[in-house]
Amino acid sequence: MRLLHILATVGLLTSVGITIVDATEPSQSGAPLMVLVAADGVQRATVTLDSYSYTPNHLIVEAGKPVELTLTRVTTMIPHNFIIKDPTGRLSVEQDVSAGKTVTIAFTPTQPGTFPIYCDKRLWPLPSHRDKGMEGTLEVR
Ligand SMILES: [Cu+2]
């Protein structure tokens, strides 16, 4: 049993190593999305929430202009949310998205920077959704 456990651990480490190597290659799901400014000055984009991902997972917006994100959840059972936290407190977004629902959130980032987007849902004692890869990046320029 113990040997099997060690082998399983080695296998896990190997797969993590491969993932890290792959992460240096450009991937489609990780391609940054430059959010376009509409005629009314609002930067609009749609983000799909799945288990366990955001698509797209890297949004680039301009500071000082309103952002409107349409969050669409394709899963039916697992609860997800969409959180952006700026350590300085200027930007704080926390939105639950319930089964099959679409929610629109609006905020205006004032400071340039790179902020993590993540889902903090977790079914104890399993890892959080963020740990399972449900995270992204908001880049404010
Ligand atoms: Cu989630």
PDB file of C-alpha atoms and ligand atoms in Angstrom:
ATOM      1  CA  MET A   1       0.000   0.000   0.000  1.00  0.00           C
ATOM      2  CA  ARG A   2       2.712   2.416   0.993  1.00  0.00           C
ATOM      3  CA  LEU A   3       4.636   1.812  -2.226  1.00  0.00           C
ATOM      4  CA  LEU A   4       1.466   2.410  -4.223  1.00  0.00           C
ATOM      5  CA  HIS A   5       0.947   5.667  -2.371  1.00  0.00           C
ATOM      6  CA  ILE A   6       4.489   6.799  -3.150  1.00  0.00           C
ATOM      7  CA  LEU A   7       4.056   5.896  -6.805  1.00  0.00           C
ATOM      8  CA  ALA A   8       0.814   7.855  -6.937  1.00  0.00           C
ATOM      9  CA  THR A   9       2.546  10.853  -5.365  1.00  0.00           C
ATOM     10  CA  VAL A  10       5.386  10.687  -7.866  1.00  0.00           C
ATOM     11  CA  GLY A  11       2.845  10.490 -10.672  1.00  0.00           C
ATOM     12  CA  LEU A  12       1.098  13.584  -9.319  1.00  0.00           C
ATOM     13  CA  LEU A  13       4.339  15.523  -9.064  1.00  0.00           C
ATOM     14  CA  THR A  14       5.255  14.524 -12.601  1.00  0.00           C
ATOM     15  CA  SER A  15       1.935  15.713 -13.963  1.00  0.00           C
ATOM     16  CA  VAL A  16       2.278  19.012 -12.079  1.00  0.00           C
ATOM     17  CA  GLY A  17       5.748  19.431 -13.586  1.00  0.00           C
ATOM     18  CA  ILE A  18       4.353  18.899 -17.067  1.00  0.00           C
ATOM     19  CA  THR A  19       1.597  21.422 -16.401  1.00  0.00           C
ATOM     20  CA  ILE A  20       4.139  24.042 -15.346  1.00  0.00           C
ATOM     21  CA  VAL A  21       6.170  23.450 -18.511  1.00  0.00           C
ATOM     22  CA  ASP A  22       3.012  23.730 -20.604  1.00  0.00           C
ATOM     23  CA  ALA A  23       2.114  27.001 -18.891  1.00  0.00           C
ATOM     24  CA  THR A  24       5.099  28.692 -20.535  1.00  0.00           C
ATOM     25  CA  GLU A  25       3.596  27.952 -23.943  1.00  0.00           C
ATOM     26  CA  PRO A  26       0.875  30.265 -25.228  1.00  0.00           C
ATOM     27  CA  SER A  27      -2.494  28.560 -24.906  1.00  0.00           C
ATOM     28  CA  GLN A  28      -5.845  29.523 -26.368  1.00  0.00           C
ATOM     29  CA  SER A  29      -7.733  29.571 -23.076  1.00  0.00           C
ATOM     30  CA  GLY A  30      -5.059  31.779 -21.528  1.00  0.00           C
ATOM     31  CA  ALA A  31      -4.983  34.295 -24.369  1.00  0.00           C
ATOM     32  CA  PRO A  32      -5.584  37.769 -22.923  1.00  0.00           C
ATOM     33  CA  LEU A  33      -8.754  39.498 -24.069  1.00  0.00           C
ATOM     34  CA  MET A  34      -8.463  43.213 -24.770  1.00  0.00           C
ATOM     35  CA  VAL A  35     -11.918  44.397 -23.749  1.00  0.00           C
ATOM     36  CA  LEU A  36     -13.235  46.822 -26.355  1.00  0.00           C
ATOM     37  CA  VAL A  37     -14.681  50.192 -25.402  1.00  0.00           C
ATOM     38  CA  ALA A  38     -18.211  50.536 -26.792  1.00  0.00           C
ATOM     39  CA  ALA A  39     -19.594  53.754 -28.274  1.00  0.00           C
ATOM     40  CA  ASP A  40     -21.094  54.640 -24.887  1.00  0.00           C
ATOM     41  CA  GLY A  41     -17.675  54.389 -23.250  1.00  0.00           C
ATOM     42  CA  VAL A  42     -18.369  51.110 -21.443  1.00  0.00           C
ATOM     43  CA  GLN A  43     -15.940  48.208 -21.676  1.00  0.00           C
ATOM     44  CA  ARG A  44     -18.078  45.098 -22.076  1.00  0.00           C
ATOM     45  CA  ALA A  45     -17.150  41.434 -22.073  1.00  0.00           C
ATOM     46  CA  THR A  46     -18.743  38.081 -21.354  1.00  0.00           C
ATOM     47  CA  VAL A  47     -17.068  35.550 -19.084  1.00  0.00           C
ATOM     48  CA  THR A  48     -18.171  31.927 -18.923  1.00  0.00           C
ATOM     49  CA  LEU A  49     -17.915  30.172 -15.564  1.00  0.00           C
ATOM     50  CA  ASP A  50     -17.408  26.435 -15.717  1.00  0.00           C
ATOM     51  CA  SER A  51     -16.090  23.827 -13.294  1.00  0.00           C
ATOM     52  CA  TYR A  52     -13.345  24.915 -12.824  1.00  0.00           C
ATOM     53  CA  SER A  53     -12.466  27.759 -15.125  1.00  0.00           C
ATOM     54  CA  TYR A  54     -13.203  31.250 -16.384  1.00  0.00           C
ATOM     55  CA  THR A  55     -13.240  31.803 -20.138  1.00  0.00           C
ATOM     56  CA  PRO A  56     -11.571  34.074 -21.022  1.00  0.00           C
ATOM     57  CA  ASN A  57      -9.410  34.055 -17.919  1.00  0.00           C
ATOM     58  CA  HIS A  58      -7.313  37.133 -18.667  1.00  0.00           C
ATOM     59  CA  LEU A  59      -9.073  40.443 -19.247  1.00  0.00           C
ATOM     60  CA  ILE A  60      -7.330  43.679 -20.146  1.00  0.00           C
ATOM     61  CA  VAL A  61      -9.217  46.920 -19.481  1.00  0.00           C
ATOM     62  CA  GLU A  62      -8.436  50.622 -19.316  1.00  0.00           C
ATOM     63  CA  ALA A  63      -8.383  52.452 -16.003  1.00  0.00           C
ATOM     64  CA  GLY A  64     -10.967  55.171 -15.440  1.00  0.00           C
ATOM     65  CA  LYS A  65     -13.584  53.721 -17.772  1.00  0.00           C
ATOM     66  CA  PRO A  66     -16.565  51.660 -16.622  1.00  0.00           C
ATOM     67  CA  VAL A  67     -16.387  47.897 -17.059  1.00  0.00           C
ATOM     68  CA  GLU A  68     -19.455  45.733 -17.517  1.00  0.00           C
ATOM     69  CA  LEU A  69     -18.993  41.985 -17.339  1.00  0.00           C
ATOM     70  CA  THR A  70     -21.684  39.477 -18.171  1.00  0.00           C
ATOM     71  CA  LEU A  71     -21.059  36.333 -16.138  1.00  0.00           C
ATOM     72  CA  THR A  72     -22.631  33.205 -17.552  1.00  0.00           C
ATOM     73  CA  ARG A  73     -22.588  29.955 -15.668  1.00  0.00           C
ATOM     74  CA  VAL A  74     -22.825  26.800 -17.717  1.00  0.00           C
ATOM     75  CA  THR A  75     -22.786  24.350 -14.802  1.00  0.00           C
ATOM     76  CA  THR A  76     -26.027  23.374 -13.076  1.00  0.00           C
ATOM     77  CA  MET A  77     -24.954  21.796  -9.778  1.00  0.00           C
ATOM     78  CA  ILE A  78     -21.826  23.439  -8.471  1.00  0.00           C
ATOM     79  CA  PRO A  79     -22.030  26.988  -7.068  1.00  0.00           C
ATOM     80  CA  HIS A  80     -19.453  29.453  -8.338  1.00  0.00           C
ATOM     81  CA  ASN A  81     -18.567  33.059  -7.769  1.00  0.00           C
ATOM     82  CA  PHE A  82     -16.453  35.784  -9.290  1.00  0.00           C
ATOM     83  CA  ILE A  83     -14.168  37.721  -6.978  1.00  0.00           C
ATOM     84  CA  ILE A  84     -11.695  40.508  -7.688  1.00  0.00           C
ATOM     85  CA  LYS A  85      -9.892  41.933  -4.676  1.00  0.00           C
ATOM     86  CA  ASP A  86      -7.480  44.809  -4.811  1.00  0.00           C
ATOM     87  CA  PRO A  87      -5.317  44.762  -1.649  1.00  0.00           C
ATOM     88  CA  THR A  88      -5.677  48.551  -1.390  1.00  0.00           C
ATOM     89  CA  GLY A  89      -9.471  48.186  -1.322  1.00  0.00           C
ATOM     90  CA  ARG A  90     -10.153  50.420  -4.326  1.00  0.00           C
ATOM     91  CA  LEU A  91     -11.534  47.557  -6.342  1.00  0.00           C
ATOM     92  CA  SER A  92     -13.788  44.991  -4.730  1.00  0.00           C
ATOM     93  CA  VAL A  93     -16.037  42.693  -6.700  1.00  0.00           C
ATOM     94  CA  GLU A  94     -17.768  39.649  -5.258  1.00  0.00           C
ATOM     95  CA  GLN A  95     -20.593  38.104  -7.209  1.00  0.00           C
ATOM     96  CA  ASP A  96     -22.288  34.765  -6.757  1.00  0.00           C
ATOM     97  CA  VAL A  97     -23.573  33.199  -9.947  1.00  0.00           C
ATOM     98  CA  SER A  98     -26.246  30.584  -9.331  1.00  0.00           C
ATOM     99  CA  ALA A  99     -27.212  27.635 -11.494  1.00  0.00           C
ATOM    100  CA  GLY A 100     -27.517  28.378 -15.174  1.00  0.00           C
ATOM    101  CA  LYS A 101     -27.881  32.095 -14.449  1.00  0.00           C
ATOM    102  CA  THR A 102     -26.388  35.107 -16.162  1.00  0.00           C
ATOM    103  CA  VAL A 103     -25.440  38.089 -14.026  1.00  0.00           C
ATOM    104  CA  THR A 104     -24.065  41.439 -15.121  1.00  0.00           C
ATOM    105  CA  ILE A 105     -21.630  43.274 -12.875  1.00  0.00           C
ATOM    106  CA  ALA A 106     -20.323  46.811 -13.305  1.00  0.00           C
ATOM    107  CA  PHE A 107     -17.329  48.535 -11.777  1.00  0.00           C
ATOM    108  CA  THR A 108     -14.798  51.176 -12.715  1.00  0.00           C
ATOM    109  CA  PRO A 109     -11.155  50.390 -12.010  1.00  0.00           C
ATOM    110  CA  THR A 110      -9.303  53.573 -11.100  1.00  0.00           C
ATOM    111  CA  GLN A 111      -5.718  52.340 -10.724  1.00  0.00           C
ATOM    112  CA  PRO A 112      -3.569  50.427 -13.180  1.00  0.00           C
ATOM    113  CA  GLY A 113      -2.442  47.056 -11.918  1.00  0.00           C
ATOM    114  CA  THR A 114      -2.872  43.329 -12.172  1.00  0.00           C
ATOM    115  CA  PHE A 115      -5.511  41.783  -9.960  1.00  0.00           C
ATOM    116  CA  PRO A 116      -6.433  38.137  -9.428  1.00  0.00           C
ATOM    117  CA  ILE A 117      -9.899  36.895 -10.316  1.00  0.00           C
ATOM    118  CA  TYR A 118     -10.981  33.785  -8.459  1.00  0.00           C
ATOM    119  CA  CYS A 119     -13.764  31.588  -7.146  1.00  0.00           C
ATOM    120  CA  ASP A 120     -13.489  30.907  -3.411  1.00  0.00           C
ATOM    121  CA  LYS A 121     -16.195  28.240  -3.259  1.00  0.00           C
ATOM    122  CA  ARG A 122     -15.125  24.956  -1.793  1.00  0.00           C
ATOM    123  CA  LEU A 123     -16.726  21.773  -0.620  1.00  0.00           C
ATOM    124  CA  TRP A 124     -14.798  20.946   2.535  1.00  0.00           C
ATOM    125  CA  PRO A 125     -12.411  19.101   2.752  1.00  0.00           C
ATOM    126  CA  LEU A 126     -11.778  19.298  -0.981  1.00  0.00           C
ATOM    127  CA  PRO A 127      -9.508  22.022  -2.391  1.00  0.00           C
ATOM    128  CA  SER A 128     -11.125  25.352  -3.220  1.00  0.00           C
ATOM    129  CA  HIS A 129     -12.227  25.991  -6.774  1.00  0.00           C
ATOM    130  CA  ARG A 130      -9.361  28.445  -7.056  1.00  0.00           C
ATOM    131  CA  ASP A 131      -6.953  25.651  -6.178  1.00  0.00           C
ATOM    132  CA  LYS A 132      -8.576  23.557  -8.895  1.00  0.00           C
ATOM    133  CA  GLY A 133      -7.712  26.231 -11.444  1.00  0.00           C
ATOM    134  CA  MET A 134     -10.709  28.524 -11.244  1.00  0.00           C
ATOM    135  CA  GLU A 135      -8.781  31.756 -11.379  1.00  0.00           C
ATOM    136  CA  GLY A 136      -7.834  34.459 -13.798  1.00  0.00           C
ATOM    137  CA  THR A 137      -6.366  37.917 -14.153  1.00  0.00           C
ATOM    138  CA  LEU A 138      -7.771  41.401 -14.534  1.00  0.00           C
ATOM    139  CA  GLU A 139      -5.155  43.665 -16.019  1.00  0.00           C
ATOM    140  CA  VAL A 140      -5.900  47.377 -15.722  1.00  0.00           C
ATOM    141  CA  ARG A 141      -3.836  49.636 -17.960  1.00  0.00           C
TER     142      ARG A 141
HETATM  143 CU    CU B   1     -16.264  27.899  -8.405  1.00  0.00          CU
END
